[in-house]
Coordinates of C-alpha atoms in Angstrom, one line a residue:
Chain N
M1 CA 64.7 115.7 114.1
L2 CA 67.8 113.5 114.1
N3 CA 69.7 113.0 117.0
P4 CA 72.8 114.9 116.6
R5 CA 75.2 112.3 118.0
R6 CA 73.4 110.2 115.6
A7 CA 73.8 111.9 112.8
D8 CA 77.4 112.2 113.4
K9 CA 78.0 108.3 113.5
I10 CA 75.5 108.3 110.4
A11 CA 77.9 110.7 108.2
T12 CA 81.2 109.0 109.6
G13 CA 79.9 105.9 108.2
I14 CA 78.3 107.6 104.9
L15 CA 82.1 109.2 104.8
Y16 CA 84.3 106.4 105.2
L17 CA 81.9 104.6 102.8
I18 CA 82.6 107.2 100.2
A19 CA 87.0 107.0 101.1
G20 CA 86.7 103.3 100.7
F21 CA 84.9 103.4 97.4
V22 CA 87.5 106.1 95.8
I23 CA 89.9 103.9 97.2
L24 CA 88.7 100.9 95.6
V25 CA 88.4 102.6 92.3
L26 CA 91.7 104.6 92.3
V27 CA 93.4 100.8 93.2
A28 CA 91.2 99.0 90.7
L29 CA 92.4 101.5 88.3
L30 CA 95.9 101.2 88.3
G31 CA 95.3 97.5 89.2
Y32 CA 94.0 97.1 86.1
I33 CA 96.3 98.7 83.8
L34 CA 98.9 97.3 85.8
F35 CA 97.9 93.9 85.5
Q36 CA 96.5 94.1 82.0
G37 CA 99.9 95.6 80.8
L38 CA 102.5 94.2 82.3
P39 CA 102.2 90.7 80.7
H40 CA 102.7 92.0 77.1
L41 CA 106.3 94.1 78.2
S42 CA 109.2 92.6 77.3
W43 CA 112.5 93.7 75.9
H44 CA 111.0 93.2 72.1
F45 CA 107.8 94.6 72.9
L46 CA 109.7 97.9 74.0
T47 CA 112.3 98.2 71.1
S48 CA 111.0 96.4 68.1
P49 CA 108.8 98.8 65.6
A50 CA 105.1 98.7 65.4
K51 CA 103.0 96.7 62.8
S52 CA 100.0 97.7 61.2
F53 CA 98.4 95.0 59.8
V54 CA 100.0 91.7 61.6
A55 CA 100.2 91.0 65.3
G56 CA 103.7 91.0 67.2
G57 CA 104.4 94.8 66.9
G58 CA 106.4 96.6 69.3
I59 CA 106.5 100.3 70.4
G60 CA 110.1 101.1 69.9
I61 CA 110.1 103.7 67.6
Q62 CA 106.8 105.7 69.7
L63 CA 108.8 105.2 73.0
F64 CA 111.9 106.9 71.4
N65 CA 109.6 109.8 70.0
S66 CA 108.1 110.3 73.4
I67 CA 111.1 110.5 74.9
Y68 CA 112.9 112.7 72.8
L69 CA 110.1 115.0 72.1
L70 CA 110.0 115.3 75.9
L71 CA 113.6 116.3 75.8
I72 CA 113.1 119.2 73.0
T73 CA 110.1 120.4 74.4
M74 CA 111.6 120.9 77.9
L75 CA 114.7 122.5 76.0
I76 CA 112.8 125.0 74.8
S77 CA 109.8 125.9 76.9
F78 CA 112.4 125.4 80.6
P79 CA 114.5 128.6 79.9
I80 CA 111.1 130.7 78.6
A81 CA 109.3 129.7 82.0
L82 CA 112.2 130.4 83.8
G83 CA 112.8 134.1 82.9
A84 CA 108.8 134.9 83.4
G85 CA 108.9 133.2 86.8
I86 CA 111.7 135.4 87.4
Y87 CA 110.1 138.3 86.3
L88 CA 106.6 137.9 87.7
N89 CA 108.4 137.3 91.3
E90 CA 111.1 139.7 91.3
Y91 CA 110.6 142.6 89.1
A92 CA 107.0 143.0 88.3
S93 CA 105.2 145.1 90.9
K94 CA 102.1 143.6 92.6
K95 CA 100.0 146.1 91.7
S96 CA 100.5 146.5 88.3
R97 CA 97.5 146.3 86.2
V98 CA 99.5 144.9 83.5
I99 CA 100.9 142.1 85.7
G100 CA 97.4 141.3 86.5
L101 CA 96.3 141.3 82.9
I102 CA 99.3 139.4 82.2
R103 CA 98.2 136.9 84.8
T104 CA 94.8 136.1 83.8
A105 CA 96.3 135.8 80.7
I106 CA 98.5 133.0 81.3
E107 CA 95.5 131.3 83.6
I108 CA 93.6 131.5 80.6
L109 CA 96.3 129.9 78.6
S110 CA 96.4 127.0 81.3
S111 CA 92.5 126.4 81.0
L112 CA 92.1 126.2 77.2
P113 CA 91.6 122.4 75.8
S114 CA 94.9 121.2 74.4
V115 CA 93.1 120.1 71.5
V116 CA 92.7 123.5 70.6
V117 CA 96.2 124.2 71.6
G118 CA 97.2 121.4 69.1
L119 CA 94.6 123.2 66.6
F120 CA 96.7 126.5 66.6
G121 CA 99.7 124.4 66.3
F122 CA 98.9 122.9 63.0
L123 CA 97.1 126.1 61.6
L124 CA 100.2 127.8 62.2
F125 CA 103.4 125.6 62.2
V126 CA 102.4 123.0 60.1
V127 CA 100.6 124.8 57.7
Q128 CA 101.5 128.7 57.4
F129 CA 104.9 127.9 58.4
K130 CA 105.3 124.7 56.2
L131 CA 106.8 122.5 58.9
G132 CA 104.7 119.8 58.1
F133 CA 103.8 117.1 60.8
S134 CA 107.1 116.8 62.4
L135 CA 109.1 116.9 65.7
L136 CA 109.5 120.5 65.6
S137 CA 105.9 121.4 65.4
G138 CA 105.3 119.1 68.2
A139 CA 107.7 120.5 70.3
I140 CA 106.3 124.0 69.5
A141 CA 102.5 123.0 70.5
L142 CA 103.5 120.9 73.4
T143 CA 105.7 124.1 74.8
F144 CA 102.4 126.4 74.6
F145 CA 100.8 123.9 76.6
N146 CA 103.6 123.3 79.2
L147 CA 104.6 127.3 79.6
P148 CA 101.7 128.4 81.8
L149 CA 102.3 125.5 84.4
L150 CA 106.0 125.4 84.3
T151 CA 106.0 129.4 85.0
R152 CA 103.7 129.2 87.5
S153 CA 105.5 126.3 89.6
V154 CA 109.0 128.4 88.9
E155 CA 107.2 131.6 90.1
E156 CA 105.9 129.6 93.7
S157 CA 109.0 127.7 93.8
L158 CA 110.8 131.5 94.0
R159 CA 108.2 133.2 96.2
T160 CA 108.8 130.7 99.1
I161 CA 112.6 131.6 99.4
P162 CA 112.5 134.2 102.1
D163 CA 112.8 138.1 101.4
L164 CA 115.4 138.1 104.0
Q165 CA 117.6 136.7 101.5
R166 CA 116.9 139.2 99.0
E167 CA 117.5 141.8 101.4
A168 CA 120.8 140.2 102.2
G169 CA 121.9 140.1 98.9
S170 CA 121.2 144.1 98.8
A171 CA 122.5 144.7 101.8
L172 CA 126.2 143.0 100.1
G173 CA 125.7 145.2 97.5
L174 CA 124.8 143.0 94.8
S175 CA 122.1 144.2 92.2
R176 CA 118.9 142.5 91.6
W177 CA 120.1 140.1 88.7
E178 CA 122.9 139.3 90.9
T179 CA 120.8 138.1 94.0
V180 CA 118.5 136.4 91.6
G181 CA 121.2 134.3 90.0
H182 CA 123.8 133.6 93.0
I183 CA 121.5 133.7 95.9
I184 CA 118.0 133.0 94.6
L185 CA 118.2 130.5 91.9
P186 CA 120.2 128.2 93.8
A187 CA 117.9 128.2 96.9
A188 CA 114.8 127.4 94.7
L189 CA 116.5 125.0 92.8
P190 CA 114.8 121.8 94.6
S191 CA 111.6 123.2 94.0
I192 CA 112.2 124.2 90.6
V193 CA 113.0 121.1 89.5
T194 CA 110.5 119.0 91.3
G195 CA 108.3 121.2 89.2
V196 CA 110.2 120.5 85.7
V197 CA 109.6 116.8 86.7
L198 CA 106.2 116.9 87.4
S199 CA 105.5 118.9 84.6
A200 CA 107.6 116.2 82.4
G201 CA 105.1 113.8 83.1
R202 CA 102.3 115.6 81.9
V203 CA 103.8 116.5 78.6
F204 CA 104.7 112.8 78.3
G205 CA 101.7 111.7 78.3
E206 CA 99.8 114.5 75.9
A207 CA 97.8 113.1 73.1
A208 CA 95.6 115.5 71.9
A209 CA 98.0 118.6 71.2
L210 CA 100.4 116.3 69.3
I211 CA 97.6 114.6 66.8
Y212 CA 97.8 117.4 64.1
T213 CA 101.3 118.6 64.9
A214 CA 103.6 116.1 65.5
G215 CA 101.8 113.4 63.4
Q216 CA 100.0 110.2 63.8
S217 CA 102.6 108.1 62.0
A218 CA 106.1 106.7 62.9
P219 CA 108.3 106.3 59.9
A220 CA 110.8 103.4 60.3
L221 CA 114.0 104.7 62.1
N222 CA 117.8 104.1 61.5
F223 CA 119.4 103.9 65.1
A224 CA 122.4 103.7 63.9
D225 CA 122.5 107.2 61.7
W226 CA 123.1 110.3 63.9
N227 CA 123.4 112.8 61.6
P228 CA 120.3 115.4 62.6
F229 CA 119.7 116.1 58.8
D230 CA 119.0 113.2 57.4
V231 CA 115.6 111.5 56.5
S232 CA 115.8 108.4 58.7
S233 CA 118.1 110.0 61.3
P234 CA 116.2 109.5 64.8
L235 CA 117.7 112.5 65.5
N236 CA 116.0 114.4 62.6
L237 CA 113.6 117.2 63.7
M238 CA 111.6 117.8 60.6
R239 CA 109.9 113.9 60.8
P240 CA 107.0 113.1 61.6
A241 CA 106.9 111.6 65.0
E242 CA 104.2 109.4 66.6
T243 CA 104.0 109.1 70.5
L244 CA 103.5 106.3 73.0
A245 CA 100.0 108.7 74.2
V246 CA 99.0 109.3 70.3
H247 CA 99.5 105.6 69.2
I248 CA 97.2 104.6 71.8
W249 CA 94.7 106.7 70.8
K250 CA 95.2 105.4 67.0
I251 CA 95.0 101.9 67.8
N252 CA 92.0 102.3 69.4
S253 CA 90.3 104.7 67.5
E254 CA 91.3 103.4 64.0
G255 CA 93.8 100.3 64.9
I256 CA 93.3 97.2 62.3
M257 CA 96.1 95.1 63.6
P258 CA 94.5 92.1 66.0
D259 CA 96.1 92.8 68.9
A260 CA 95.3 96.2 68.7
A261 CA 93.9 95.6 72.7
D262 CA 97.2 93.8 73.6
V263 CA 99.4 96.6 72.3
S264 CA 97.3 99.3 73.9
A265 CA 97.4 97.4 77.0
G266 CA 101.4 97.3 77.2
A267 CA 101.1 100.8 75.8
S268 CA 99.3 102.2 79.1
A269 CA 101.0 100.1 81.0
V270 CA 104.6 101.6 80.0
L271 CA 102.7 105.2 80.0
I272 CA 101.4 104.3 83.6
I273 CA 105.3 103.1 85.0
A274 CA 106.7 106.4 83.1
V275 CA 104.0 108.5 85.2
L276 CA 105.4 106.7 88.5
I277 CA 108.9 107.4 87.9
F278 CA 108.5 110.9 87.3
N279 CA 106.7 111.2 90.6
F280 CA 109.0 109.6 92.1
A281 CA 112.1 110.8 90.7
A282 CA 110.5 114.3 91.6
R283 CA 110.6 113.6 95.0
Y284 CA 113.9 111.4 95.6
I285 CA 115.6 114.7 93.5
S286 CA 113.9 117.4 95.4
K287 CA 114.9 115.7 98.4
V288 CA 118.6 115.2 97.3
L289 CA 119.2 118.6 96.0
F290 CA 117.8 120.3 98.8
R291 CA 120.4 118.1 101.1
H292 CA 123.1 118.9 98.9
L293 CA 122.6 122.5 98.6
T294 CA 121.5 123.6 102.5
S295 CA 123.8 120.9 104.2
S296 CA 121.3 119.8 106.4
K297 CA 120.9 116.3 107.3
Chain K
M1 CA 138.9 164.9 87.2
D2 CA 137.2 164.0 84.1
E3 CA 137.8 160.2 84.8
I4 CA 136.3 160.5 88.0
R5 CA 133.4 162.3 86.7
E6 CA 132.9 159.9 84.2
A7 CA 132.7 156.6 86.5
L8 CA 130.2 158.6 88.5
T9 CA 127.8 159.6 85.7
K10 CA 128.3 156.5 83.4
T11 CA 126.1 153.4 84.1
S12 CA 128.0 151.2 86.5
A13 CA 128.4 147.5 85.1
A14 CA 126.5 146.1 87.7
T15 CA 122.8 148.3 86.9
K16 CA 123.8 147.2 83.3
K17 CA 123.8 144.0 84.0
D18 CA 120.3 144.1 86.1
R19 CA 118.7 146.2 83.1
F20 CA 120.3 142.9 81.1
G21 CA 118.7 140.5 83.2
R22 CA 115.0 142.6 83.5
I23 CA 114.9 142.8 79.8
L24 CA 116.1 139.0 79.1
S25 CA 113.1 138.1 81.8
M26 CA 110.7 140.4 80.6
S27 CA 110.6 139.2 77.2
A28 CA 109.9 135.7 77.9
L29 CA 107.0 137.3 79.3
A30 CA 106.1 138.7 76.4
L31 CA 106.7 135.9 74.5
I32 CA 103.7 134.1 76.6
I33 CA 101.9 136.9 76.1
F34 CA 101.9 136.5 72.3
V35 CA 101.5 132.9 72.3
V36 CA 98.1 134.0 73.9
I37 CA 96.6 136.6 72.1
S38 CA 97.6 134.8 68.8
I39 CA 95.9 131.5 69.6
F40 CA 93.1 133.7 70.2
W41 CA 93.4 135.8 66.9
F42 CA 93.8 132.4 64.5
V43 CA 91.2 130.4 66.4
A44 CA 88.7 133.6 65.9
S45 CA 89.4 134.4 62.9
K46 CA 89.0 130.8 61.3
G47 CA 86.2 130.1 63.3
L48 CA 84.5 133.3 62.1
A49 CA 85.1 132.6 58.7
T50 CA 82.0 130.5 58.5
F51 CA 79.7 132.9 59.4
F52 CA 81.7 135.9 57.6
T53 CA 82.9 134.0 54.5
N54 CA 80.5 131.1 54.1
K55 CA 77.7 133.4 55.0
V56 CA 76.1 130.8 57.6
N57 CA 73.3 131.9 59.7
F58 CA 75.0 131.8 63.5
W59 CA 71.5 131.1 64.8
D60 CA 71.1 128.4 62.5
F61 CA 74.4 126.9 63.3
L62 CA 74.4 127.0 66.9
T63 CA 70.0 125.4 66.9
G64 CA 70.7 123.4 63.7
S65 CA 70.7 119.6 64.5
K66 CA 71.9 118.4 61.3
W67 CA 75.9 117.8 61.0
A68 CA 76.5 117.6 57.5
P69 CA 78.6 120.2 56.2
G70 CA 79.6 118.6 52.7
Q71 CA 75.4 118.6 51.9
L72 CA 73.2 121.3 50.8
D73 CA 69.4 121.6 51.8
K74 CA 66.8 122.4 49.5
A75 CA 67.2 126.5 50.2
G76 CA 71.0 125.7 49.2
H77 CA 72.4 125.9 52.8
P78 CA 75.0 123.8 54.3
Y79 CA 73.5 121.6 56.9
V80 CA 75.9 122.6 60.0
G81 CA 74.2 122.7 63.0
A82 CA 76.2 122.6 65.9
A83 CA 73.5 121.7 68.5
P84 CA 74.1 117.9 68.9
M85 CA 77.9 118.3 69.9
I86 CA 76.9 121.4 72.1
V87 CA 74.5 119.1 73.7
G88 CA 77.1 116.4 73.9
S89 CA 79.4 119.0 75.4
F90 CA 77.5 119.7 78.2
L91 CA 75.9 116.6 79.4
V92 CA 78.9 114.6 79.7
T93 CA 80.3 117.6 81.5
L94 CA 77.3 118.2 83.8
I95 CA 76.7 114.0 84.6
S96 CA 80.3 113.7 85.3
A97 CA 80.7 116.7 87.4
L98 CA 77.4 115.6 89.4
I99 CA 78.8 112.2 90.1
A100 CA 82.1 113.4 90.5
T101 CA 81.3 116.1 93.5
P102 CA 79.4 114.4 96.1
F103 CA 82.6 111.7 96.1
A104 CA 85.5 114.1 95.7
I105 CA 83.8 116.6 98.6
G106 CA 83.4 113.0 100.8
T107 CA 86.9 111.7 100.1
A108 CA 88.1 115.4 100.7
V109 CA 86.5 115.7 104.2
F110 CA 87.9 112.3 105.4
M111 CA 91.2 113.2 104.3
T112 CA 91.5 116.0 106.1
E113 CA 88.9 115.8 109.1
I114 CA 87.9 112.1 110.2
S115 CA 91.3 110.2 109.1
P116 CA 94.2 112.9 108.4
K117 CA 96.8 110.2 108.9
R118 CA 95.2 107.4 106.4
G119 CA 94.7 110.2 103.9
A120 CA 98.3 111.3 103.9
K121 CA 99.4 108.0 103.6
I122 CA 96.8 106.2 101.2
L123 CA 95.0 108.8 99.5
Q124 CA 97.2 111.7 99.1
P125 CA 100.1 109.6 96.9
V126 CA 97.2 108.0 95.1
T127 CA 95.2 111.0 94.1
E128 CA 98.8 112.7 93.3
L129 CA 99.3 109.7 91.0
L130 CA 95.7 109.5 89.0
V131 CA 96.4 113.5 88.1
G132 CA 99.2 112.3 86.4
I133 CA 98.0 109.5 84.3
P134 CA 97.5 110.4 80.6
S135 CA 93.7 110.6 79.2
V136 CA 94.3 108.1 76.7
V137 CA 94.9 105.5 79.2
Y138 CA 91.7 106.4 80.8
G139 CA 90.2 106.0 77.0
F140 CA 91.6 102.9 76.9
I141 CA 90.2 101.7 80.1
G142 CA 86.6 103.2 79.1
L143 CA 86.8 101.4 75.7
T144 CA 87.9 97.8 77.3
V145 CA 85.5 98.3 80.8
V146 CA 83.2 101.0 80.8
V147 CA 81.7 100.6 77.3
P148 CA 81.4 96.5 77.5
V149 CA 79.6 96.8 81.1
M150 CA 77.2 99.8 79.6
R151 CA 76.3 97.3 76.8
Q152 CA 75.7 94.3 78.8
L153 CA 73.2 96.9 81.1
F154 CA 71.4 99.1 78.7
G155 CA 71.9 96.9 75.5
G156 CA 73.2 98.8 72.3
S157 CA 76.8 99.2 71.4
G158 CA 77.4 100.6 74.6
F159 CA 78.8 103.7 73.1
G160 CA 77.4 107.1 74.6
I161 CA 77.0 110.0 76.5
L162 CA 76.9 107.9 80.2
A163 CA 79.5 106.2 79.1
G164 CA 81.7 109.5 78.0
S165 CA 80.5 111.0 81.6
F166 CA 81.8 107.4 83.6
V167 CA 85.2 107.8 82.4
L168 CA 85.1 111.9 82.4
F169 CA 84.1 111.0 86.3
V170 CA 87.4 108.9 86.8
M171 CA 89.3 111.4 85.1
I172 CA 88.4 114.7 87.1
L173 CA 87.5 112.9 90.3
P174 CA 91.7 113.0 91.7
T175 CA 91.7 116.6 90.1
V176 CA 88.7 118.0 92.1
T177 CA 89.7 115.9 95.4
S178 CA 92.9 117.2 95.8
M179 CA 91.6 121.1 95.1
T180 CA 89.2 120.3 97.5
V181 CA 91.7 119.1 100.1
D182 CA 93.6 122.2 99.7
T183 CA 90.5 124.3 100.4
L184 CA 89.7 122.5 103.3
R185 CA 93.1 122.4 104.8
A186 CA 93.2 126.4 104.5
V187 CA 90.2 126.5 106.9
P188 CA 91.5 128.1 110.1
K189 CA 92.2 125.3 113.1
H190 CA 90.7 128.0 115.0
Y191 CA 86.9 127.7 113.4
R192 CA 87.3 123.7 114.3
E193 CA 88.0 124.1 117.8
S194 CA 85.5 126.7 118.7
A195 CA 82.7 124.9 116.9
L196 CA 84.0 121.9 118.9
A197 CA 84.2 123.9 122.0
L198 CA 80.7 124.9 121.9
G199 CA 79.2 121.5 121.8
A200 CA 78.9 120.4 118.1
T201 CA 79.5 117.0 117.2
R202 CA 82.2 116.1 114.6
W203 CA 79.5 116.3 111.5
Q204 CA 78.2 119.4 112.8
M205 CA 81.6 121.2 112.9
I206 CA 82.2 119.6 109.3
Y207 CA 78.5 120.0 107.9
K208 CA 77.8 123.7 109.7
V209 CA 81.4 125.3 109.9
I210 CA 84.3 123.7 107.7
L211 CA 82.0 123.3 104.9
R212 CA 80.2 126.4 104.6
S213 CA 83.4 128.0 104.8
A214 CA 85.0 126.4 102.2
T215 CA 82.6 126.7 99.8
P216 CA 84.0 129.1 97.3
G217 CA 86.8 126.9 97.6
I218 CA 84.8 123.9 96.6
L219 CA 83.2 125.6 94.1
T220 CA 86.2 126.6 92.2
A221 CA 87.6 123.2 92.3
I222 CA 84.2 122.0 90.9
V223 CA 84.2 124.4 87.9
F224 CA 87.9 123.7 87.0
G225 CA 86.9 119.9 86.8
M226 CA 84.1 120.9 84.2
A227 CA 86.6 123.2 82.4
R228 CA 89.0 120.1 82.4
A229 CA 86.0 117.6 81.4
F230 CA 84.5 120.2 78.7
G231 CA 87.9 120.2 76.9
E232 CA 89.1 116.4 77.4
A233 CA 88.9 115.1 73.7
L234 CA 90.7 111.4 73.4
A235 CA 89.0 110.0 76.4
V236 CA 85.7 111.2 75.4
Q237 CA 86.3 110.5 71.8
M238 CA 87.3 107.0 72.4
V239 CA 84.2 105.8 74.2
V240 CA 81.0 108.4 73.0
G241 CA 80.5 106.8 69.7
N242 CA 81.1 109.9 67.6
A243 CA 77.5 110.2 65.8
A244 CA 76.6 113.9 65.2
L245 CA 73.2 113.0 66.4
M246 CA 70.8 114.8 69.1
P247 CA 71.2 112.3 71.7
H248 CA 67.8 110.9 72.3
N249 CA 69.0 109.1 75.2
L250 CA 72.0 108.4 77.4
T251 CA 73.1 105.2 75.7
S252 CA 72.8 106.0 72.7
P253 CA 76.3 107.1 70.4
A254 CA 76.6 110.6 70.4
A255 CA 79.2 113.3 69.6
T256 CA 81.2 116.1 71.6
L257 CA 82.5 119.3 70.3
T258 CA 85.8 118.0 70.8
S259 CA 85.2 114.3 69.4
V260 CA 84.1 115.8 66.1
L261 CA 87.0 118.0 65.8
T262 CA 90.0 115.4 66.6
Q263 CA 87.9 113.4 64.3
G264 CA 87.2 115.5 61.5
I265 CA 89.9 118.3 61.0
G266 CA 92.0 115.9 59.5
N267 CA 89.8 114.7 57.1
T268 CA 88.9 117.9 55.6
V269 CA 90.4 120.7 53.1
M270 CA 91.9 124.1 54.3
G271 CA 89.7 127.0 53.5
S272 CA 86.6 125.1 52.8
L273 CA 83.1 125.4 54.2
E274 CA 83.5 121.6 56.0
N275 CA 87.2 123.0 57.6
N276 CA 86.0 126.2 58.7
A277 CA 82.4 125.0 60.2
L278 CA 85.2 122.9 62.3
W279 CA 87.0 125.5 63.5
S280 CA 83.9 127.1 64.5
L281 CA 83.8 124.8 66.7
A282 CA 86.8 125.1 68.1
L283 CA 86.0 128.6 68.9
I284 CA 83.5 127.5 71.0
L285 CA 85.4 125.6 72.7
L286 CA 88.0 128.4 73.5
L287 CA 85.0 130.7 74.4
M288 CA 83.8 128.1 77.0
S289 CA 87.2 127.5 78.5
L290 CA 86.8 131.6 79.0
V291 CA 83.7 131.5 80.2
F292 CA 85.0 128.9 82.9
N293 CA 87.7 131.4 84.1
L294 CA 85.7 133.9 84.5
V295 CA 83.4 132.0 86.6
I296 CA 86.3 130.5 88.8
R297 CA 87.7 134.4 89.1
A298 CA 83.6 135.7 89.8
I299 CA 83.7 132.8 92.9
G300 CA 87.3 133.5 94.2
K301 CA 86.4 137.2 94.4
K302 CA 83.1 136.6 96.5
G303 CA 84.8 134.0 98.7
A304 CA 87.5 136.6 99.4
M305 CA 85.3 139.2 100.7

């Protein structure tokens, strides 16, 4: 039998080793992406269109597509998630069997592999509704992928608001809906915004759900044409839109340009930087909003 | 008189507004439920067509080891054996979970029990950040780092189950770690205090009290990581080699359900047997994610008692 004190020392040592190893792996990972990718970043790389057969292509259109798609997805999914979150936390009874089932369904939706969600989007929107490989199909598929997480984060944000505030609303003679709109939502805003920004980071990097919905090609865009119904307009919702993450996947599995590794290193670095920005932005915005809304310093 | 009666019996503006809000928020919820049901309906109807329309034997589908839906064997049956992909998927999932578990638990214990300060300062933000890294980036690193290393160590092409498992290990590590940290933090403080008061060393307290009482949560975290690994498509597809063959060792090219799906679905014609067979693979994925969900629930229920 090992002396307990000795066992304690050994175990502590092993735990230090494990933690050190994990830190090493994580730092190496981040460092590798940035180290490999940053030298390729330039204004030209970020803004010029991709090239299929020769070196020197950029990621301009893909970057624009990613951001635009993210915006559309959020426009569709946020109102739905907000409504569902409000119902689940403010109206639904905690004991109801139906609500329990609904919660299970949302949990299942959140755990579905994103490739399955993408295939469903392909089947329903691209083929059945004849939307084709388009920004719109992609945005709807991403909405499905995004809804459960966003709903949960709205619900959690509302739950942290103390019941005292709801009671105060009732005492003032406000209806439940008015209480939610005027008291609960403003108070929950900082954490709702944090949730939205964090889920935006996830949507930005998602690829599997997009390969067969938003498509794998990025036709040339005319950035002077802002009529959303023109074929080459960047705002057009019905055009195929390869995003940054899909681009990385595609050039790594079937790319034939000579500088595929460089392009994907640069694009990976851009993705990582975007994730970093979303992370910091979430923290910063919620801090500022909290200070602003509660007048605490 | 009538005016007063009317005012008293009519629905007030506030009630109307409240009803409106209730219906509005309820319809948002109903929409989500509708989405879930239609996903299951569409994937199931497509996936089951292989067996009902194309008359493929279900058992042959699960156990057959040759995947070439375009070709017919001597008896006129198409080669739709999904066993290589099913085995591939389970192997990468199990191996990556096996590697990730000790590291995740060790790191989580370090963060909560051994050095909470350093954990909060260094490890917490880094794990949070890594949870958000897109899977294609992991795939890219797998392709440029893991695969060449495998090639050096084991020969062959470097693509295979082992490369896939390594990529998935790094991918699920932050997720499992942060979930385990949450469970460990939820263990009441007086457990620790009473264990130490009884004269236990720190390791005895961790091993015999903290980890024991956090077991259900840790198991949930592991199953959650496995679910993520099982459903992950692109990162694995980039490094696993994509040969729909029964894997005979861990470093030969193999395939998973997700990798065959992402590669194949665009190259087949809607409604053909090749296409339906791929949808059956999607159905298996869907059902497996359901199974993982049920396991998580079962663990949660047991832990709650």
